[in-house]
Amino acid sequence: EIHIKEPIEKEVNPHLLPGELLLCEASTVYKYIQEDGSNRGTYGKLVCTNFKIAFLDDDSSSDDNEPQFKNKIVGENDITLQCVDQIYGVYDEKKKLLTGQLRKYPEKLIIYCKDLRVFHFCLRYTKEEEVKRIVSGIVHHSQTPKLLKRLFLFSYASAAPNNTDGRNQTVMFDTLEDWRDELERTKGNVKYKAVTTNEGYRVSEKLPLYFVVPICVSEESILKYEGRGIPIWCWSCHNGAALLKMSAFPKEQDDSTSQMQKAFLDGIYKTISKPPYELLKTDDLSSSLPSLQDIQTAYTRFKQLFLIDNSTDFWATDVKWFSLLESTNWLEIIRRVLKKAIEVAECLERQHTNVLLIEESATDLCCVISSLVQVMMDSYSRTKSGFQSLIQKEWVIGGHGFLDRCNHLHKSDKEEAPVFLLLLNCVWQLVQQYPPAFEFTETYLTVLSDSLYVPIFSTFFFNSQHQKDTNMSGESLKTQSGPFRFLTVWDWSVQFDPKAQAFLNNPLYAEKPKPDKSQRKTARFKHQRQFSLPLTQTKPSTKRGFFREETDHLIKNILGKTIGKFINSSDEPPNSFREFYDSWHSKPVDYHGLLLPRIDGPEIKVWAQRYLRWIPEAQLHGGGTIATAAKILDLMEEVQSLQVKMDEEHSQAISRDVHSVPMLRNSARLSSLFPFALLQRQSIKPALPTSTWKDLEDEDDLVKRDDEFVDLSGDMS
Amino acid sequence: LKDGTNWEQNEEIPRLPGETRVTDKEVIYMCPFNGPVKGRVYITNYRLYLRSVENDPVVTLNVPLGVISRVEKMGGASSRGENSYGLDITCKDMRNLRFALKQEGHSRRDIFEVLTKYAFPQSHNLLFFAFVNEEKFSENGWMVYNPMSEYRRQGLPNERWRVTFINEHYGLCDTYPSLLVVPYNATDDDLKKVAAFRSRNRIPVLSWIHPETQAVIMRCSQPLVGMSGKRNKDDERYLDIIREANGQISKLTIYDARPNVNAVANKATGGGYEGEDAYPNAELFFLDIHNIHVMRESLKKLKDIVYPNVEESHWLSSLESTHWLEHIKLVLTGAIQVADKVSSERNSVLVHCSDGWDRTAQLTSLAMLMLDSYYRTIEGFEVLVQKEWISFGHKFASRIGHGDKNHADADRSPIFLQFIDCVWQMSKQFPTAFEFNEQFLITILDHLYSCRFGTFLYNSEFLREKEKVTEKTLSLWSLINSEKSKYTNPFYTKELNRALYPVASMRHLELWVNYYIRWNPRIRQQQPNPVEQRYMELLALRDDYIRRLEELQITNNSKISNSSASSASPSQMMSQVQTHF
C-alpha cells in the first residue's frame, strides 16, 4: 500500500468518557509534527468536548504499535480544557493571542499546554464554518470564566459507574481517626490533640473538619478568631520537636482591635509556654520567602523557555540558555525554598526546637515548607503512600486553594501561582540527588504534575475540604443519585494500567528491612514510624523561659508582619545552618534517615523529564538516564525469574512480594524522552545547532590572534 | 590523587619505587574549606605530601609536583598578619595551595628552592620523574598502540589507500608520525610537493575510513595561500585524488575549524584556506572554534567561579560568562558535522585549522569516537589518544608546559582537557555506550600533568624517539590496563556500528562537577554512585542465584536419580539451565 498524504474523509469518532459531550468539531485539520521545518504532519478531525480538545488522526487505526506508557484518560493528542495554557492564532505569519470574541479566524492554531506540549494545527483546508465553530469553541471552553459546577468533574461523577474505592494505602485525613493515627505514628500525641471543634465548619470554612492543636489550647480560643492565631500541628520529629503552622491576623489599622489581638496571642502563648513544650521558633514565610506573585512571575517566564515552536526557536534560545534560565529566577526560588526547609530541619533535628511557620492563610508556602521538611526528615514520606498521605494532609485537607492557584475556572489571574508545582520541583531535586531514598520515580512526579489538569479527580479541583463537602450533594434538578462520588488521583489504576504503573515505582529504592511479619499484623497503624536518626537524648533545655521571651517578638511579628527572618537571627550563631549542612554532607548518606538537599549553584537542576520531554531536539537516541534504568530493570527481571525458578526447585509454594517490574523491550535504543514522547525519529540524523556563536566582544584581541604566531610566508620562497 | 603507591614501612608518606625524599618542613596549610591546618609537608622528587598533625581525621594532601604551574612567595619579612607569610602554589588541576611558614630563619627560601627545582625539572636541567620511576606493572602500555595494526583493523591498506614510509626519519614532516596512510594514486613525490604548500609540511593524510561508505576523515594543516592567493597544482590534484578515492562523485568537504575571520586573517602571515576557484570540487565550511588563547582564558574564568568557592548567587550566568560550555558545544557540533558527513552523506572530509594539531585533533578524534564503537572501549580509547593526539603531534609539552617554570607561556592551553570534557559529555548523555567510566577520564587528566609516565611528554613522535621515551619511561596505559576493573563502566553495552551523536545543546551540556569542582568538599558527588552500586548488587544477586540454582539442580537431580534411576537425562538438565539466560 502506498501511503498518500492527502486528506481522507473517514469517520473517526472521539473516545468519550462517561458524561463527556461533544461540543464542536472540524475536519480536514492538519496537525504538524513538531520536529523540523519540513511541515510534515497528518490530517484529521479536531474536536472539542466538555472535557478535552482532541485531534483524531485520520489514519490512527493503522497505528498498531501501542506505546508502553499510556494514559487511559488523556491520550497523546488530547488536551484537557484545564491543561490549555495559551492559544495563539496565526494570521499572515503573525502570532496573536486568542482570548475572547474573535472577529477574524486564523489560518493556524497553536495550543500551548500546561504540561508543556505544543500543538500546531493548520486550518487552511477546513471549511470556514467549521473553523469558526471550532476556534471559538476551543477559546470559549478553555479560556473564559466558568462556574465550579460546570467543571467536567461533576458530569463525570454523576455519569460514571463508581466501582473504585480508591482508598488504597493513602491516608486521606478526612476522619478524626486518621489524625489520631498520624499523631500516634509520630509520637506527637503526648503534647498534641486532634480536635472536632470545626465539625459543621463552626470555626472556619478554610480549616479542615479535623485538625491537631497543642493539648492545652481550649475550644474557645480556637473559635475566637476563626482559627487564626492558633498554632496548628503538622508533624512531630522523633525528638518530640514539632512543626506547626499558623495563619496570621491580617494587618489591622484599628488600634483597639490590634490590642485585643495582641492580648489574645499573649494568652495563647501563656497557656502553652509551660512544659511539656520546648523552645519555639517562628518563621514568617511571607517575609522570608518570595511572594506568590514572585513565584508566579518566575514560573511564567520559566515555562516559556520550554514552549518551543520549532527547531529554529530551540537553537536560538540555546545560545543564551543559562542566562535565560537564570533570568526567570525559578531555580533560585527552588534553591531558597530548599534552603528554608533545611533551616527548619536544623531547628527541629539539632536544636530540638519547635518551629512555627506563619503565613497569612497558612495554606501556600506553609504547605511547601512543611511538606518538604517531612520529606527530608521522615522516610515514610518518601514512600509512595506516605507521600500521597502527606499531600492529603498538608495540601488537600490542609486547604491549599488548588482551584484558585491553578486558576481552573479562569476567575482571576491574580490568584494564580504554581505553589504545588514548586513543591514537586523541590522534591524532584531530592529525588535526583538521592535516587535510592524514594519509593517513587521522577516519572511519578511528572504524571502527578500532569494530573493537576485532569478534572475527573476531585483531589486538585477544590479550594478546601469545606468547598468539596458543600458541593458534594448533587443539584436537585440533576440526578437523584445522591452525593457525588469523586475519584481520587491516588487511584493510579484510573489513568494507568498495571504495566504503565510499574514505571512509577523506583527500582533503585533501598527498601527498609521489614520487621517481622507477625509483629506487623498486630501493629495498630497502617504504617510504621521510621526514625530519621537514632534517638538522641533530648538535651535539657537551659532556656526554659525562652518561650516567654520569644512571645513579644512573635506577637509583633504576627500583628505587624514587619520583622524579617527569625531563624538565623541574632540569638543564633549565623553559621549554625552552614555547620549543620556541612557536617551532614561530610557523612555517608543514610537513605532512611534525614536527607538534606545539596543547594549549591551546580546542584540545582532543571527537571529535564518534565520540561524537555516533548522537544525532539533534546532527544538522546538511546541515551539519558533511562539507558541505565533500563539495564537495571532488565536485570531485575532476570533476578525475579531466577527467584521463581528457585521457588520451583524448592517446590514450595511461597508467595513472594514481587514488585511488578516494567517490561522494556529493545531497551538499548530507548529515547531519553521515554516514557513520554513517542517521537522515535526514524532517521538517526543528529540535531545540529542552527545558530551558534555570539560575539566574544570582551576578548577581541585574543580572538583575533592565531594559535602561535609564526610568519609562514617565508616558507614559500 | 589516588594512585597505586605502596606505603613503605615506618614511613609517614607514600612513595613510588624510584621516588626519593628531598625535604620536609612544618607548615600551616591554609585550607580554603576548613581553615588553617597545622601539618608537615614532605617534598620528594615526585610529589608534595602534607599530613596534618592535630586534626582528626588526619588531613592529607598528595600532589604530584607535575601539576604545579607556579610557585609564589606571599608576604615579606615585614608581614604582620597571622599566616600571611608563606607560599602560594598555583596548580594546573583547578586548585591553589597556600602554606604559611614561620618568618624566622629563611625557612621559606629552602622550601621555595626545592619546590621550584623539582616542579620545573626542565628549567633546571633535571630529568622528568618518568625517567627515574621504577614502578612495575603487569601490562605494558606501550604495546597498546601499533599504527600498522590499527590501520589493519580499519581494513587498510586497500586498493585505494596505501601505507607510506616517506616520513620514516621524519624528513617530510617532523611533527607527524613515521607511518602515514595516503591515497594509492599519490606518489611519494607528489606528497613532497604537497608538503611545500601546507603549513609545517602537515599534508592531508588519512585518520579514519568508514567501513561501508569508504568515505574518509583526512587531517592536515592550512594551505599556504597567503595575501596574494597563491595556488598549488599538486595540492589541488592531491585533494581531487582524495575525493575520488571513495568511489563517489560527490564533493570533498573541507572543514576549517577556525572562525571565518581568523582564516582570512591568517592569509596575512602566509596561511589561509582552500578557495573556491582553486578547489572547485570541494565545499568548505568554517566551524567557528576559537584559538588556544581564547580557550585558556575561558578555563581561567571557570576556575575563578569554582575555586575555592562556588559562585553562589548567579551561578548560571557566571558559568555562561566563562564561555567554557559554549566552546564545548562548538567543538562537539563541529565533530558531529564531520561524522554525519562521512556517515550519512558518504562524503570524504578534510579537517584542518591552522597547524592541524589542536582543533583538528579534537574534531577528528571526536568524530571517530562517534562513528567507531571500538574507540569507546578502554583499549580503543587509548589507541585513539595515542594515534590522533600523541602520534600526530599535539604539542603536549607546550600546551601543558611539563616541567617548565614559564607559567605565563602563551603556548599553554587546555585543548586536551577540552577534548576529554567533550568525551565526558558524551558519556554522560550515553551512559551505556562507553566501556570506561569517569574515573578513567579523570585519571588520564591527572597524569596529563603528573609527569609520572612518559605518555604525554614532548611535542612529537620525533622528539619522543630521540629521548627514547618508550625505553626509559612507563606508559600511563600500563597503570590503567593493569587494574582495568577500576576504570570499567558496569553499564557498558557493546554495540557495533552504531553512530553515537550527542546533542550539542546547552540543555544537555553540564559542567563536569566531579572534575572541575572536585576539591570542594561541599560539592562532592556521592561515591560510589548509588545507581551503579544498585546495579552491582543486582549482578551479584543474579550470579548468586545462578550458582545456587545449579547446586539445587544437581542435588535434586541426584536425589531423583537415586530414587528412580533413569529420570533426568543430561539434555533436560541443560535446557533448564539455559532458560535462565
mmCIF file of N, CA and C in Angstrom, chain B residues 59 77 91-92 111 143 176 306 396 443 468 476 481 495 498 535 549 551 559 567 578:
data_model
loop_
_atom_site.group_PDB
_atom_site.id
_atom_site.type_symbol
_atom_site.label_atom_id
_atom_site.label_comp_id
_atom_site.label_asym_id
_atom_site.label_seq_id
_atom_site.Cartn_x
_atom_site.Cartn_y
_atom_site.Cartn_z
ATOM 1 N N VAL B 59 44.226 15.192 57.984
ATOM 2 C CA VAL B 59 44.093 15.834 56.679
ATOM 3 C C VAL B 59 45.370 15.568 55.893
ATOM 4 N N ALA B 77 59.185 39.746 54.860
ATOM 5 C CA ALA B 77 59.725 39.654 56.216
ATOM 6 C C ALA B 77 58.959 40.569 57.163
ATOM 7 N N CYS B 91 48.074 25.424 40.778
ATOM 8 C CA CYS B 91 48.142 24.114 40.134
ATOM 9 C C CYS B 91 47.410 24.122 38.801
ATOM 10 N N LYS B 92 47.796 23.180 37.950
ATOM 11 C CA LYS B 92 47.152 23.067 36.644
ATOM 12 C C LYS B 92 45.804 22.365 36.737
ATOM 13 N N ILE B 111 62.508 25.820 51.086
ATOM 14 C CA ILE B 111 61.404 25.037 50.523
ATOM 15 C C ILE B 111 61.006 25.583 49.151
ATOM 16 N N MET B 143 52.553 -1.256 24.379
ATOM 17 C CA MET B 143 52.145 -2.205 23.344
ATOM 18 C C MET B 143 50.726 -1.939 22.849
ATOM 19 N N TYR B 176 54.767 14.860 12.391
ATOM 20 C CA TYR B 176 53.878 13.749 12.023
ATOM 21 C C TYR B 176 54.499 12.430 12.467
ATOM 22 N N VAL B 306 34.731 28.636 40.337
ATOM 23 C CA VAL B 306 34.553 27.388 41.098
ATOM 24 C C VAL B 306 35.582 27.175 42.199
ATOM 25 N N PHE B 396 51.827 18.447 23.399
ATOM 26 C CA PHE B 396 51.555 18.290 24.831
ATOM 27 C C PHE B 396 52.539 19.088 25.684
ATOM 28 N N THR B 443 41.625 10.044 35.641
ATOM 29 C CA THR B 443 42.984 9.523 35.778
ATOM 30 C C THR B 443 43.863 9.990 34.608
ATOM 31 N N LYS B 468 64.066 8.559 23.661
ATOM 32 C CA LYS B 468 63.870 7.140 23.996
ATOM 33 C C LYS B 468 62.806 6.937 25.075
ATOM 34 N N LEU B 476 51.204 5.388 30.717
ATOM 35 C CA LEU B 476 50.025 5.521 31.579
ATOM 36 C C LEU B 476 49.089 4.329 31.408
ATOM 37 N N ASN B 481 45.633 -0.391 32.436
ATOM 38 C CA ASN B 481 45.294 -1.735 31.968
ATOM 39 C C ASN B 481 45.626 -2.830 32.986
ATOM 40 N N GLU B 495 27.846 -2.276 21.442
ATOM 41 C CA GLU B 495 27.013 -2.134 20.254
ATOM 42 C C GLU B 495 27.916 -1.815 19.086
ATOM 43 N N ARG B 498 27.378 1.486 15.622
ATOM 44 C CA ARG B 498 26.318 2.418 15.943
ATOM 45 C C ARG B 498 26.906 3.811 16.064
ATOM 46 N N TYR B 535 23.164 -1.591 40.718
ATOM 47 C CA TYR B 535 23.350 -2.487 39.589
ATOM 48 C C TYR B 535 24.328 -3.605 39.944
ATOM 49 N N LEU B 549 21.100 -22.120 42.142
ATOM 50 C CA LEU B 549 20.172 -22.887 41.328
ATOM 51 C C LEU B 549 20.859 -24.102 40.734
ATOM 52 N N GLU B 551 23.400 -25.614 41.994
ATOM 53 C CA GLU B 551 23.618 -26.551 43.089
ATOM 54 C C GLU B 551 22.357 -27.352 43.378
ATOM 55 N N LYS B 559 19.063 -36.658 43.798
ATOM 56 C CA LYS B 559 18.001 -37.297 44.586
ATOM 57 C C LYS B 559 17.122 -38.160 43.678
ATOM 58 N N SER B 567 15.424 -41.048 35.435
ATOM 59 C CA SER B 567 14.519 -39.945 35.100
ATOM 60 C C SER B 567 15.155 -38.761 34.353
ATOM 61 N N GLN B 578 19.815 -23.398 30.598
ATOM 62 C CA GLN B 578 19.902 -22.374 29.555
ATOM 63 C C GLN B 578 18.774 -21.361 29.607
#
